[in-house]
Structures are given as structure tokens and as C-alpha cells.
CSV table of C-alpha atoms in Angstrom, one decimal:
chain,number,residue,atom,x,y,z
J,1,MET,CA,39.1,22.3,-1.8
J,2,SER,CA,42.8,21.9,-1.7
J,3,ILE,CA,44.8,21.8,-5.3
J,4,THR,CA,46.0,18.4,-4.1
J,5,SER,CA,42.5,17.1,-3.4
J,6,ALA,CA,41.2,18.5,-6.8
J,7,ALA,CA,44.1,16.9,-8.5
J,8,THR,CA,43.7,13.6,-6.5
J,9,LEU,CA,40.2,13.5,-7.7
J,10,ALA,CA,41.1,14.3,-11.3
J,11,THR,CA,43.5,11.5,-11.3
J,12,LEU,CA,41.1,8.9,-10.1
J,13,HIS,CA,38.6,10.2,-12.6
J,14,ARG,CA,41.1,9.9,-15.3
J,15,THR,CA,43.0,6.6,-14.5
J,16,GLY,CA,40.4,4.5,-12.5
J,17,PRO,CA,40.7,3.1,-8.9
J,18,ARG,CA,44.3,3.1,-7.4
J,19,ARG,CA,46.1,2.2,-4.4
J,20,ILE,CA,46.9,5.2,-1.9
J,21,THR,CA,50.6,4.7,-2.1
J,22,ASP,CA,50.2,5.1,-6.0
J,23,LEU,CA,48.0,8.2,-5.5
J,24,ALA,CA,50.6,9.6,-3.0
J,25,ALA,CA,53.5,9.0,-5.5
J,26,SER,CA,51.5,10.5,-8.4
J,27,GLU,CA,50.5,13.7,-6.6
J,28,GLY,CA,53.8,14.1,-4.9
J,29,VAL,CA,52.7,13.6,-1.2
J,30,THR,CA,53.5,11.1,1.4
J,31,GLN,CA,51.3,8.2,2.1
J,32,PRO,CA,50.2,9.3,5.5
J,33,ALA,CA,49.1,12.8,3.9
J,34,MET,CA,47.3,10.8,1.2
J,35,THR,CA,45.5,8.6,3.8
J,36,VAL,CA,44.4,11.8,5.6
J,37,LEU,CA,43.2,13.5,2.2
J,38,VAL,CA,41.4,10.3,1.1
J,39,ARG,CA,39.5,10.0,4.4
J,40,VAL,CA,38.3,13.6,4.0
J,41,LEU,CA,37.4,13.0,0.4
J,42,GLU,CA,35.5,9.8,1.5
J,43,GLU,CA,33.6,11.7,4.3
J,44,SER,CA,32.7,14.4,1.7
J,45,GLY,CA,31.2,11.4,-0.7
J,46,LEU,CA,33.6,12.1,-3.4
J,47,VAL,CA,35.6,8.6,-3.2
J,48,GLU,CA,35.1,5.4,-1.8
J,49,ARG,CA,37.3,2.7,-0.9
J,50,ARG,CA,36.9,-0.7,-2.3
J,51,GLY,CA,38.8,-4.1,-1.9
J,52,ASP,CA,40.8,-5.2,-5.0
J,53,PRO,CA,39.2,-8.2,-6.5
J,54,SER,CA,42.5,-9.5,-7.7
J,55,ASP,CA,44.2,-9.3,-4.3
J,56,ARG,CA,42.2,-9.2,-1.2
J,57,ARG,CA,45.0,-7.6,0.7
J,58,VAL,CA,44.6,-4.4,-1.4
J,59,THR,CA,42.3,-1.5,-0.8
J,60,LEU,CA,41.6,0.7,-3.9
J,61,VAL,CA,40.3,4.3,-3.9
J,62,SER,CA,37.7,5.1,-6.6
J,63,VAL,CA,36.0,8.4,-7.7
J,64,THR,CA,32.1,8.4,-6.6
J,65,GLU,CA,29.5,9.8,-9.1
J,66,ALA,CA,29.6,13.1,-6.8
J,67,GLY,CA,33.3,13.3,-7.2
J,68,ALA,CA,33.2,12.7,-11.1
J,69,ALA,CA,30.4,15.4,-11.1
J,70,TYR,CA,32.8,17.8,-9.3
J,71,VAL,CA,35.7,17.0,-11.6
J,72,GLU,CA,33.4,17.7,-14.5
J,73,ARG,CA,32.1,21.0,-13.3
J,74,ARG,CA,35.6,22.1,-12.5
J,75,ARG,CA,36.9,21.2,-15.9
J,76,GLN,CA,33.9,23.0,-17.7
J,77,THR,CA,34.4,26.1,-15.5
J,78,GLY,CA,38.1,26.0,-16.9
J,79,VAL,CA,37.2,25.6,-20.3
J,80,ASP,CA,34.7,28.2,-20.2
J,81,ALA,CA,37.1,30.8,-18.8
J,82,LEU,CA,39.9,29.7,-21.2
J,83,ALA,CA,37.3,30.3,-24.3
J,84,ARG,CA,36.5,33.7,-23.0
J,85,LEU,CA,40.3,34.6,-23.1
J,86,VAL,CA,40.7,33.3,-26.4
J,87,ASP,CA,37.8,35.0,-27.9
J,88,GLU,CA,39.8,38.0,-27.1
J,89,LEU,CA,42.6,37.2,-29.1
J,90,PRO,CA,43.2,38.5,-32.8
J,91,ASP,CA,42.8,36.0,-35.4
J,92,ASP,CA,46.3,35.3,-36.1
J,93,GLU,CA,47.2,34.4,-32.5
J,94,VAL,CA,44.1,32.0,-32.4
J,95,GLU,CA,45.5,30.6,-35.3
J,96,ALA,CA,48.9,30.1,-33.9
J,97,LEU,CA,47.2,28.3,-30.7
J,98,VAL,CA,45.2,26.0,-33.1
J,99,GLY,CA,48.5,25.3,-35.0
J,100,ALA,CA,50.0,24.2,-31.6
J,101,LEU,CA,47.4,22.1,-30.3
J,102,PRO,CA,48.9,18.8,-31.5
J,103,ALA,CA,52.1,19.5,-29.8
J,104,LEU,CA,50.4,20.6,-26.8
J,105,ALA,CA,48.1,17.5,-26.5
J,106,HIS,CA,51.2,15.4,-27.1
J,107,LEU,CA,53.1,17.1,-24.1
J,108,ALA,CA,50.0,16.7,-21.8
J,109,GLU,CA,50.0,13.0,-22.7
J,110,LEU,CA,53.6,12.5,-22.0
J,111,GLU,CA,53.4,14.4,-18.6
J,112,SER,CA,50.4,12.5,-17.5
J,113,GLN,CA,52.2,9.2,-18.4
J,114,GLU,CA,55.2,10.2,-16.4
J,115,ARG,CA,53.3,11.6,-13.4
J,116,GLU,CA,51.0,8.8,-13.0
J,117,GLY,CA,53.1,5.9,-13.9
J,118,PRO,CA,51.3,2.5,-14.6
J,119,ALA,CA,47.8,2.1,-13.3
J,120,ARG,CA,47.4,-1.1,-10.6
């Protein structure tokens, strides 16, 4: 799976259903490219399109159970790999990382807000 596909799935998992145009903007690709990407993810059973109950003209893309499971497996694989590396660090470096966690979490939150913009 491409990085953009995986990132799009993660965005949908984190933010809920979104318009294709919003996904394209948040992932930094063109709307036609996102349409193709969504079609491939849909054919793979990882996302689905649904009408927006508040505006029948709008179609929203949402992650399916299979897509959510993929995101969670991928995330856990990353967590496990990072944990193995942290286990190799000396105690003082582990303490430095622990001390930096609040600032890193705040940076991640700011980046997410800037990248994803308001959900629709």
C-alpha cells in the first residue's frame, strides 16, 4: 500500500467521514488523484462512500471495519518497532524521551490540526 493510501486511511480513521476534496487537501494531492486512490481503497474494501445526511449533494468517504483494522495493525507494528529500539537506549536517554513526551504530543496535535483543517 502506498504511503498516501495509508495516510488517507489513517486520516479517515482519526477524523471520521470526509469529502474527497477535503482528503485531497489534507493529504497534499489533487482531487482527481484522490478520487482514483479512494476508488482503489473502495475496491479493496477499506473505505466506502456514503451520502451526507445533511446535504444530499455531498458524498463522504469513511473507513470500513477492514480499513480500521488495517490502520490499527499498522500502528501497532510501528509501536512495537519503536518499543524495541527504546529498549536498547540507556536509562538517561529513556528519561529524556519521557520528559519530552508532553511537548511531542503537543507538536503532533498542532500538526494534525494544521494538516487536516476542519472536518466536514
